[in-house]
Tab-separated table of C-alpha atoms in Angstrom:
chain	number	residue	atom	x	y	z
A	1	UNK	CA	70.929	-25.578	103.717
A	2	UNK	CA	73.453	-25.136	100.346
A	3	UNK	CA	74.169	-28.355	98.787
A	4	UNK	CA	76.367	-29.212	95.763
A	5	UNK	CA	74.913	-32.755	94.891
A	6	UNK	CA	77.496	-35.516	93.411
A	7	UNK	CA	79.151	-38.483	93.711
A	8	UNK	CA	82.764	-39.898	92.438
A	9	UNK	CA	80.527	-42.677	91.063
A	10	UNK	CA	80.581	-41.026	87.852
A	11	UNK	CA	84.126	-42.030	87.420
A	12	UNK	CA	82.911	-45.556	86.355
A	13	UNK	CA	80.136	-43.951	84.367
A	14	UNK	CA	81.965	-42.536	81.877
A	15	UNK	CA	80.655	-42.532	77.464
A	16	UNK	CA	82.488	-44.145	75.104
A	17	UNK	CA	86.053	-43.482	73.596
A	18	UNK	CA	86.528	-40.168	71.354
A	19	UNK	CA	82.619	-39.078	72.558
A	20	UNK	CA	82.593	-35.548	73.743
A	21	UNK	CA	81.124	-36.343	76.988
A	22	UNK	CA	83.697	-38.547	77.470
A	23	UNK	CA	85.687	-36.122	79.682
A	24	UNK	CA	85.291	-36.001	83.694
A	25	UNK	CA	82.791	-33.635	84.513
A	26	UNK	CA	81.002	-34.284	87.639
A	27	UNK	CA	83.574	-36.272	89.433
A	28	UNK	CA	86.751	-33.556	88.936
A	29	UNK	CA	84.729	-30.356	89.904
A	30	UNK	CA	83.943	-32.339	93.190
A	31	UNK	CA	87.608	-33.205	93.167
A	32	UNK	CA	88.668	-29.548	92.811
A	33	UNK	CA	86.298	-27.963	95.067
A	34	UNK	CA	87.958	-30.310	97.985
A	35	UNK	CA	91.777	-29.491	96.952
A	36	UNK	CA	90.721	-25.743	96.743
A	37	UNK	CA	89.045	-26.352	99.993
A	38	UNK	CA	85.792	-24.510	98.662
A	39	UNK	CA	83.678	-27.603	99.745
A	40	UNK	CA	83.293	-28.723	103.474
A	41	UNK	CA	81.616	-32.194	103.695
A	42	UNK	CA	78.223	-31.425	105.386
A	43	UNK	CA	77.755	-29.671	102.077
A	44	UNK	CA	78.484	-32.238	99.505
A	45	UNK	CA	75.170	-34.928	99.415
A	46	UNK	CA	75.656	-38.174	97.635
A	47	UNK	CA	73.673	-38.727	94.516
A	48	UNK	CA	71.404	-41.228	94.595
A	49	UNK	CA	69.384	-42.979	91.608
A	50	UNK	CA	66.240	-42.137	90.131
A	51	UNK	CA	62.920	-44.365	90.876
A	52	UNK	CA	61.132	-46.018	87.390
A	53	UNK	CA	58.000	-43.987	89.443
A	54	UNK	CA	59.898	-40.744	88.934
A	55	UNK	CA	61.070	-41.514	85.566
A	56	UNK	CA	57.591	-42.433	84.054
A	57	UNK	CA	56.865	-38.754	85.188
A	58	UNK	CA	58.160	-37.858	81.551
A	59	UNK	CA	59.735	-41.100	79.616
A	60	UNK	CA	57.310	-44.079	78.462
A	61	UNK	CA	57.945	-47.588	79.801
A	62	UNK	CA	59.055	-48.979	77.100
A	63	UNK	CA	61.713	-46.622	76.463
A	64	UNK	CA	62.594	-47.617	80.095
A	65	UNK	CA	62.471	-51.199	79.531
A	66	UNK	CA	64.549	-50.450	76.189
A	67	UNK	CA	67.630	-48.645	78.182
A	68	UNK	CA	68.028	-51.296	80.936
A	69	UNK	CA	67.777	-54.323	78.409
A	70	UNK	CA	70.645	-52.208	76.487
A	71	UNK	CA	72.313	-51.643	78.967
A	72	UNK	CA	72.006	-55.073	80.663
A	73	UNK	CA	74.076	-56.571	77.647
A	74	UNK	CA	75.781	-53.792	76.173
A	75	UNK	CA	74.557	-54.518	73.028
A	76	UNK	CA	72.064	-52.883	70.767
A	77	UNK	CA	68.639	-54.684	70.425
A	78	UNK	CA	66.806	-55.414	66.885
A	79	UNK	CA	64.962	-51.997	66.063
A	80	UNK	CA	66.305	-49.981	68.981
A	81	UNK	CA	68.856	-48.035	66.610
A	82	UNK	CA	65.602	-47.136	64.585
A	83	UNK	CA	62.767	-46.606	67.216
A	84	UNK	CA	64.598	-45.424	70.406
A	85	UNK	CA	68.061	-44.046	68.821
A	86	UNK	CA	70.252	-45.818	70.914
A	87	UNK	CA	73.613	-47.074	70.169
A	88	UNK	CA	74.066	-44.658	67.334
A	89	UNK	CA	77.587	-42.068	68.020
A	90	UNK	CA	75.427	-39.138	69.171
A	91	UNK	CA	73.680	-41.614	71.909
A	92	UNK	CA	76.291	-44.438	72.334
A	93	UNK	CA	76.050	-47.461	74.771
A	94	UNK	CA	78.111	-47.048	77.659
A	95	UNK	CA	77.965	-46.771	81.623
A	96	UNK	CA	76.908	-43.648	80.804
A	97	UNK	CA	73.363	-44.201	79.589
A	98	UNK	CA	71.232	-45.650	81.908
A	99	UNK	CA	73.397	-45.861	85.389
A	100	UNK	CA	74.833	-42.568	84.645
A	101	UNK	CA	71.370	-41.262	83.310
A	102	UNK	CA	69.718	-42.960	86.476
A	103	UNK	CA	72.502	-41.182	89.243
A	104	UNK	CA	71.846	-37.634	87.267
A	105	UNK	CA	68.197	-37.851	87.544
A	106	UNK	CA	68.257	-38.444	90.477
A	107	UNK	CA	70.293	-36.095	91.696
A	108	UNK	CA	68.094	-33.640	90.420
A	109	UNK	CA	64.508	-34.698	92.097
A	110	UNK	CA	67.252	-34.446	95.247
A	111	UNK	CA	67.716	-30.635	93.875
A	112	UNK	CA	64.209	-30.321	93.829
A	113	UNK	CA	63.632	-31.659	97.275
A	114	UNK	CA	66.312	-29.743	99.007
A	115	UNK	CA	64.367	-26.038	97.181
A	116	UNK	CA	60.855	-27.477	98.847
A	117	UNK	CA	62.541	-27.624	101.859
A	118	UNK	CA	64.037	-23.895	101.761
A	119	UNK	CA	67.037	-24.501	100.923
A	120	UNK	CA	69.140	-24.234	97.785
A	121	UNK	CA	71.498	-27.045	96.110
A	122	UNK	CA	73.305	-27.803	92.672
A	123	UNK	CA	73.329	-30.715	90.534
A	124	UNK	CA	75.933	-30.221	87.620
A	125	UNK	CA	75.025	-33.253	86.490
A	126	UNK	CA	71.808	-32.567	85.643
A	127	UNK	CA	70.522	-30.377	82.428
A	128	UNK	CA	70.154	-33.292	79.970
A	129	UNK	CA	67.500	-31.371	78.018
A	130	UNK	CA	67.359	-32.737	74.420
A	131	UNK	CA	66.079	-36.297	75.827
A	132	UNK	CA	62.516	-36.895	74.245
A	133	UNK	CA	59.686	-39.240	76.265
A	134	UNK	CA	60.481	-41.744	74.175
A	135	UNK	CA	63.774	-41.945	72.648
A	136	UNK	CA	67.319	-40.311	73.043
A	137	UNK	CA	68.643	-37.112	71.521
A	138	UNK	CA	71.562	-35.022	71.621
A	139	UNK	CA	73.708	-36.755	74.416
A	140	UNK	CA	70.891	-37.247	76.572
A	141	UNK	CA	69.048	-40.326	77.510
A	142	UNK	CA	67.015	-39.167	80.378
A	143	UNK	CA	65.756	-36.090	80.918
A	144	UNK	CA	66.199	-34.618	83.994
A	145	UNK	CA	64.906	-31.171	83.810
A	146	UNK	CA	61.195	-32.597	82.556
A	147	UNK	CA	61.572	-35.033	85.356
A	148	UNK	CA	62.374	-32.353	87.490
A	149	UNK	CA	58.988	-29.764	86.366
A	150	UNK	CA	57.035	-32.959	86.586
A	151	UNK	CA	57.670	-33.737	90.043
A	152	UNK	CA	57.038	-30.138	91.248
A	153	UNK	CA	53.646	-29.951	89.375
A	154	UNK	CA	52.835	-33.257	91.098
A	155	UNK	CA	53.693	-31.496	94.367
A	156	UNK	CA	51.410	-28.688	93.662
A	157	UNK	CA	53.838	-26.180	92.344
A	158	UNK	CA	51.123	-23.827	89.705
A	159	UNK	CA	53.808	-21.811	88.006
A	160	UNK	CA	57.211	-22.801	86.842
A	161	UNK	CA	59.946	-20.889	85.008
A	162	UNK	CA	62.758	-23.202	83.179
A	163	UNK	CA	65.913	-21.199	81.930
A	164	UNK	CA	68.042	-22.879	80.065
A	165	UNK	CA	71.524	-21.157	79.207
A	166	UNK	CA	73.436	-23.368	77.325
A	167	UNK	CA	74.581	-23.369	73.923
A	168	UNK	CA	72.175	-25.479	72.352
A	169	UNK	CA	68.080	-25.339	72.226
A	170	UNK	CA	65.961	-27.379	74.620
A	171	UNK	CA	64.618	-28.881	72.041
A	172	UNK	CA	62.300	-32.064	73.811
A	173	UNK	CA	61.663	-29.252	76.774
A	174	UNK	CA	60.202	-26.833	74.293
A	175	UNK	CA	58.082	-29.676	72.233
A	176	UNK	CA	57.021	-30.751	75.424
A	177	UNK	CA	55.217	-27.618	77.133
A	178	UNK	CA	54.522	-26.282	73.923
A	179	UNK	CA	51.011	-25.957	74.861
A	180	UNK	CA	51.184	-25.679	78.674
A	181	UNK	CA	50.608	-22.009	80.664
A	182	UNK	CA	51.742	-23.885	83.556
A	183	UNK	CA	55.895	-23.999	82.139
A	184	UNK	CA	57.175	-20.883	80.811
A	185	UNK	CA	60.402	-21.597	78.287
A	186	UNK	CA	62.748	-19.250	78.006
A	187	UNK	CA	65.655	-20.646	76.391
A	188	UNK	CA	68.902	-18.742	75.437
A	189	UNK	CA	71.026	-20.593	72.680
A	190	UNK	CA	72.931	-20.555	69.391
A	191	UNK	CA	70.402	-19.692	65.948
A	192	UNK	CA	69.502	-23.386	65.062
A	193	UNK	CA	70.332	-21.619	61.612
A	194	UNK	CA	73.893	-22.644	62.312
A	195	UNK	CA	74.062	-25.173	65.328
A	196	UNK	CA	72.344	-27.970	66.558
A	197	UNK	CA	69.338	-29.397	67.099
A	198	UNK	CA	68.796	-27.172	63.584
A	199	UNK	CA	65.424	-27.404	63.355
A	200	UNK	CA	63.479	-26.055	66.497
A	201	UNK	CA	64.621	-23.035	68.290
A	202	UNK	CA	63.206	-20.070	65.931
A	203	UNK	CA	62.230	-16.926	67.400
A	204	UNK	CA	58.572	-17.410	66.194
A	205	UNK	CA	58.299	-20.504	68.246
A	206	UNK	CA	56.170	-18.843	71.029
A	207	UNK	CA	53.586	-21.490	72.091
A	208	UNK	CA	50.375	-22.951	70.831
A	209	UNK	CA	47.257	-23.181	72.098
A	210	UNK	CA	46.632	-22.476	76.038
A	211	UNK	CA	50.857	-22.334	75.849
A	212	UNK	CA	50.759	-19.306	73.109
A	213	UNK	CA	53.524	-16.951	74.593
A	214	UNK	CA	54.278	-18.859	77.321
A	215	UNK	CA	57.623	-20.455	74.692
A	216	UNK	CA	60.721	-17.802	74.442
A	217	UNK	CA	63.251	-18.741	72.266
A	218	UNK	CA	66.609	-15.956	71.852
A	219	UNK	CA	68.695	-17.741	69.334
A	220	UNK	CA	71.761	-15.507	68.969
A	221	UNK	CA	74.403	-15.186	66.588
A	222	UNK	CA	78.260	-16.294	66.657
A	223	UNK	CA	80.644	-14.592	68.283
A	224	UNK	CA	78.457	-13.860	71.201
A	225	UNK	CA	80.648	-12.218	74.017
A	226	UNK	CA	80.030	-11.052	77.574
A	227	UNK	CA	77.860	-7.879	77.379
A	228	UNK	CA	75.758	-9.486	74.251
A	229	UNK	CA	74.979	-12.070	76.198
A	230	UNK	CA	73.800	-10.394	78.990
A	231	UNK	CA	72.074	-7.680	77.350
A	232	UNK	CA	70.298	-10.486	75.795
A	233	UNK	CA	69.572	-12.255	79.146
A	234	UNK	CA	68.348	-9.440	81.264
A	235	UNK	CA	66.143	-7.601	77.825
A	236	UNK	CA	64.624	-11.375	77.950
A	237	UNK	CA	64.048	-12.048	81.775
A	238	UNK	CA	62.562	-8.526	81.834
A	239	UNK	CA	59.755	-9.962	78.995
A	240	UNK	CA	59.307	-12.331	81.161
A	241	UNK	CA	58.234	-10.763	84.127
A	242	UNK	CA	55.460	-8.752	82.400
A	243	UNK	CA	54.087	-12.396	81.436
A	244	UNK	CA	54.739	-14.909	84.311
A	245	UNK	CA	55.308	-14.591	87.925
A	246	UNK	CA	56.825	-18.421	89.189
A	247	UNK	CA	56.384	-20.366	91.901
A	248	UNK	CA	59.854	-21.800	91.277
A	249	UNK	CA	61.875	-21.836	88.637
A	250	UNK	CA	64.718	-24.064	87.655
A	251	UNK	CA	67.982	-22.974	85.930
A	252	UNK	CA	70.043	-24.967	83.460
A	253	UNK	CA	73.810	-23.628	83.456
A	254	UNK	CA	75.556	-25.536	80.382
A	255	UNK	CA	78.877	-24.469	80.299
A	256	UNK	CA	79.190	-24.763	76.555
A	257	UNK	CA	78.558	-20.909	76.119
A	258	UNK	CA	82.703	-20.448	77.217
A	259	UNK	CA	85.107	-19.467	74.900
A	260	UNK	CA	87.224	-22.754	75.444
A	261	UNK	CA	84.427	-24.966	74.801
A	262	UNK	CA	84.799	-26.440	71.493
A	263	UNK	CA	80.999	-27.163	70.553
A	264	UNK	CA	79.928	-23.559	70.314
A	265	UNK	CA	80.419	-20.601	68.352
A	266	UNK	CA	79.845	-17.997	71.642
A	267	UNK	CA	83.133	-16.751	73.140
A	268	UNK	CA	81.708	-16.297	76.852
A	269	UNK	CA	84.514	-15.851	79.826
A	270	UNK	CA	83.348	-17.395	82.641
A	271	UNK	CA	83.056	-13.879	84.437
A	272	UNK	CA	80.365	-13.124	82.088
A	273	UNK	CA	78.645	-16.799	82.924
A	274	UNK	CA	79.050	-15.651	86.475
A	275	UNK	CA	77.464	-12.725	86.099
A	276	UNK	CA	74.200	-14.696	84.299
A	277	UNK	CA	73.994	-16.846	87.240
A	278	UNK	CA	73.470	-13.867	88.959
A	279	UNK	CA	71.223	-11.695	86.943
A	280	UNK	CA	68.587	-14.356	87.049
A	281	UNK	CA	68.773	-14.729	90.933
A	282	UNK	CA	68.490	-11.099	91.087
A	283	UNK	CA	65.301	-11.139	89.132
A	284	UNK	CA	63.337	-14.578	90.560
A	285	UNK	CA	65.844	-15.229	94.299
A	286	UNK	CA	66.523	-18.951	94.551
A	287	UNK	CA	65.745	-21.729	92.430
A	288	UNK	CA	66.737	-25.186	91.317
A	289	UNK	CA	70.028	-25.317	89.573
A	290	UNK	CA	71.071	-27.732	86.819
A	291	UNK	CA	74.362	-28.243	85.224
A	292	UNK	CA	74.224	-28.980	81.483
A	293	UNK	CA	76.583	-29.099	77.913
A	294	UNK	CA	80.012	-28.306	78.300
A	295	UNK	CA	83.115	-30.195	76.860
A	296	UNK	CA	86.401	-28.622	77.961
A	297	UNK	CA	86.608	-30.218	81.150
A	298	UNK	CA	88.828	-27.503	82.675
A	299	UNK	CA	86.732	-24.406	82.047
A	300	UNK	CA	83.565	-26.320	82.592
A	301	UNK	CA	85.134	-27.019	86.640
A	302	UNK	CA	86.137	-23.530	86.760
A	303	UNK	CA	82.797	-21.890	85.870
A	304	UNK	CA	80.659	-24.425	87.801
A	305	UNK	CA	83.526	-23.373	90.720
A	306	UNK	CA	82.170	-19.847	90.430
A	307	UNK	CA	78.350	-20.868	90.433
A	308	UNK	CA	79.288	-22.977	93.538
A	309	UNK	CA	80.857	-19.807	95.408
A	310	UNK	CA	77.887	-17.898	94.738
A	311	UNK	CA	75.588	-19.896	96.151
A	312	UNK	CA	77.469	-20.235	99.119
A	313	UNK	CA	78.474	-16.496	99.625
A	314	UNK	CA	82.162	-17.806	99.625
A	315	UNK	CA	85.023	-15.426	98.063
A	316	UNK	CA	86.304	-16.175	94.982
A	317	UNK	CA	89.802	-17.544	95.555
A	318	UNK	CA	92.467	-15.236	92.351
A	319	UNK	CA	94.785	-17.960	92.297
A	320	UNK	CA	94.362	-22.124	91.560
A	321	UNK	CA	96.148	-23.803	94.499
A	322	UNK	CA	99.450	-25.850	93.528
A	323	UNK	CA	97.645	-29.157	94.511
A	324	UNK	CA	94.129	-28.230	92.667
A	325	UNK	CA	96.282	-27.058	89.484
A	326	UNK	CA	98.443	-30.687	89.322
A	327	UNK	CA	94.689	-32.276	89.302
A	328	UNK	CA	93.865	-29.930	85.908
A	329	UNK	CA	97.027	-31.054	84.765
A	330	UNK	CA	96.563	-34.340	85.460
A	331	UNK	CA	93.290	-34.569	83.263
A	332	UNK	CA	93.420	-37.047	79.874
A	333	UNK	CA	92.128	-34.364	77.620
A	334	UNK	CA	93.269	-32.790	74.142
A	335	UNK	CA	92.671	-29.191	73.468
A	336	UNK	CA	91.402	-28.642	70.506
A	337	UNK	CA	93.131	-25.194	69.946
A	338	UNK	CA	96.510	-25.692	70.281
A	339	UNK	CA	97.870	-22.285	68.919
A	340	UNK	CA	95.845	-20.396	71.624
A	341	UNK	CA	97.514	-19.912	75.480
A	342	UNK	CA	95.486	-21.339	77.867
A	343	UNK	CA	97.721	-21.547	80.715
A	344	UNK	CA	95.727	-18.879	82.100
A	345	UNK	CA	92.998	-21.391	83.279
A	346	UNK	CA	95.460	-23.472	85.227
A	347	UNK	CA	96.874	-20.538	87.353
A	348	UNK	CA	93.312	-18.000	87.859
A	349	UNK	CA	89.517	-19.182	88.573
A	350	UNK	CA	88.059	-16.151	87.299
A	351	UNK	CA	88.193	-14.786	84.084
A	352	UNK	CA	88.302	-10.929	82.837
A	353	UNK	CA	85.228	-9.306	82.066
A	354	UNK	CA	84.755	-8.841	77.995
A	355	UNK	CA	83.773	-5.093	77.900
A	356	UNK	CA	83.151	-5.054	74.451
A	357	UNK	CA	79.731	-3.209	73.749
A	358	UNK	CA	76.681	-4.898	72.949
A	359	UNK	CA	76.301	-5.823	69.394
A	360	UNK	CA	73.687	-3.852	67.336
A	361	UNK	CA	72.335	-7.172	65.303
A	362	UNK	CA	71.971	-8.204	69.254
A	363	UNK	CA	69.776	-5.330	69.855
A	364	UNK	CA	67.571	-5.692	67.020
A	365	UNK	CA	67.140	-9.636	67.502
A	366	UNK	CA	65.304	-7.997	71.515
A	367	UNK	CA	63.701	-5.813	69.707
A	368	UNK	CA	62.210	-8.001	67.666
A	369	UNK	CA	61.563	-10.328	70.726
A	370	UNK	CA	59.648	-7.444	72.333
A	371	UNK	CA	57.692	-7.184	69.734
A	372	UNK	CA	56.420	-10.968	69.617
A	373	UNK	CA	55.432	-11.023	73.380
A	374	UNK	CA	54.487	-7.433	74.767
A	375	UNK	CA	53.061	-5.475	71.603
């Protein structure tokens, strides 16, 4: 049983004008899968909502309450701005908050449910990993991945591995299971010396207490290409497995890491984000897989395409179909860099390989890593 979990609800769902999550995401990747006919419909499950029961798993009632009385009058509260940090441009009032938030979640306890039943499925929704218990934070409003640990501990899952590949640090993750030997962190990201959340995300943030070296942060530099980052990945995942052996493990595949994307400094092709996807199933088999960051809505539907193909053992179709490339055309979205040619991601789904060598300032930052968990 593969399943890519989604709905076409998330049309309707949408953030608010001129936010980067503005773009379709969720909708247009299921959208292109069916023009490139890489989708058949026994394969596609509907998303359904999130229960309040599954949502206290992680968030605090009255940060529940708070979202659905925002977002029952679109309007932000007295105090809410200041105690829950809603309604601010980061974490705007929209669709997009709580129904959107509630569909996402969801989707991923559906993720979940499908792995405990042997199979394997996809939520690129999911990966809203900066949402705290009780408040929002970078985007996020609910968060799905906690949700999603939560519900498998409650199920009697011992050990659980989250990776989290996008750009940016999992910051309310990490603060979370800081001091858990139950949830190993290993989190792959810009330095927070340069990109957000800034302040958590160090390479000396290993754990505390029963969680000490059970917390792996690899915060690399700019410029990151395709061999750095996997150097990086499999150096890290090999760490790792001299530590913790998982039960399950759940993946978060932000597409933000791509060249295109606009919110990162890491110059990823989407071959290289391919070939993450499958280092870490080499290394733990299946798991639970999570979508994430990502804000050029093109590449993010071609590299989620990829992920989608892999799971499924499908080929990797060279060419974009006349009808699936009139729907990229078709999409309400400025780029950024106009001076650069990107006409290439309109007419091929998979990228070339970067084969520039691994950086040495790369090397010494797993070195040092290596030297925080194994000596």
């Amino acid at each position: 049983m593969k399943k890519l979990i989604g709905s076409l609800k998330y049309k309707n769902l949408r953030y608010t004008q001129n936010h980067p999550l503005r773009i379709p995401r969720v909708s247009l990747l299921v959208e292109f899968l069916k023009a490139m006919d890489l989708i058949k419909e026994d394969e596609l499950l509907e998303s359904r909502n999130a229960t309040e029961e599954e949502l206290l798993f992680y968030h605090t009632p009255d940060y529940i309450e708070a979202l659905k009385e925002v977002d029952r009058c679109m309007c932000v509260k007295d105090g809410y701005r200041e105690k829950y940090n809603i309604g601010t441009y980061e974490n705007p009032i929209s669709p997009a908050m709580w129904r959107g938030s509630l569909l996402a979640t969801g989707s991923s306890i559906q993720a979940v449910e499908i792995f405990l039943k042997g199979g394997v499925a996809f939520n690129p929704a999911g990966g809203m990993h900066h949402a705290y218990p009780n408040r929002a934070n970078g985007f996020c409003f609910l968060n799905d991945p906690a949700i999603s640990i939560e519900f498998l501990k409650r199920l009697g899952i011992r050990k659980i591995l989250y990776i989290d590949l996008d750009a940016h640090h999992c910051d309310a993750i990490q603060d979370h299971y800081y001091e858990d030997d139950s949830v190993f962190v290993l989190s792959l990201h810009q330095s927070p010396e340069y990109a957000f959340p800034f302040k958590t995300g160090f390479l000396e943030e290993t754990g505390n207490g029963r969680g000490e070296r059970f917390n792996m942060n690899v915060p690399l530099p700019k410029g990151i290409k395709d061999r750095d980052y996997l150097y990086a990945l499999e150096r890290s995942l090999e760490i790792v497995k001299e530590i913790f052996e998982p039960d399950a493990y759940i993946l978060q595949l932000g597409t933000d890491t791509l060249r295109e994307d606009y919110l990162s400094k890491f110059e990823l092709s989407n071959a290289g984000f391919l070939e993450a996807f499958r280092i870490v199933r080499n290394f733990f088999g299946d798991g639970i897989y999570l979508g994430g960051g990502g804000y050029h809505p093109i590449a993010l539907v071609r590299a989620w395409t990829l992920i989608w193909c892999e799971i499924t053992d499908r080929e990797i179709p060279i060419e974009i179909n006349a009808k699936s490339k009139e729907l990229l055309l078709s999409v309400n979205f400025e780029e950024f860099d106009d001076e650069t040619d990107r006409s290439y991601m309109y007419d091929y789904l998979l990228d070339e390989f970067n084969e520039e060598p691994v950086r040495e300032d790369v090397k010494r930052l797993l070195e040092k890593l290596k030297a925080y968990f194994l000596l």
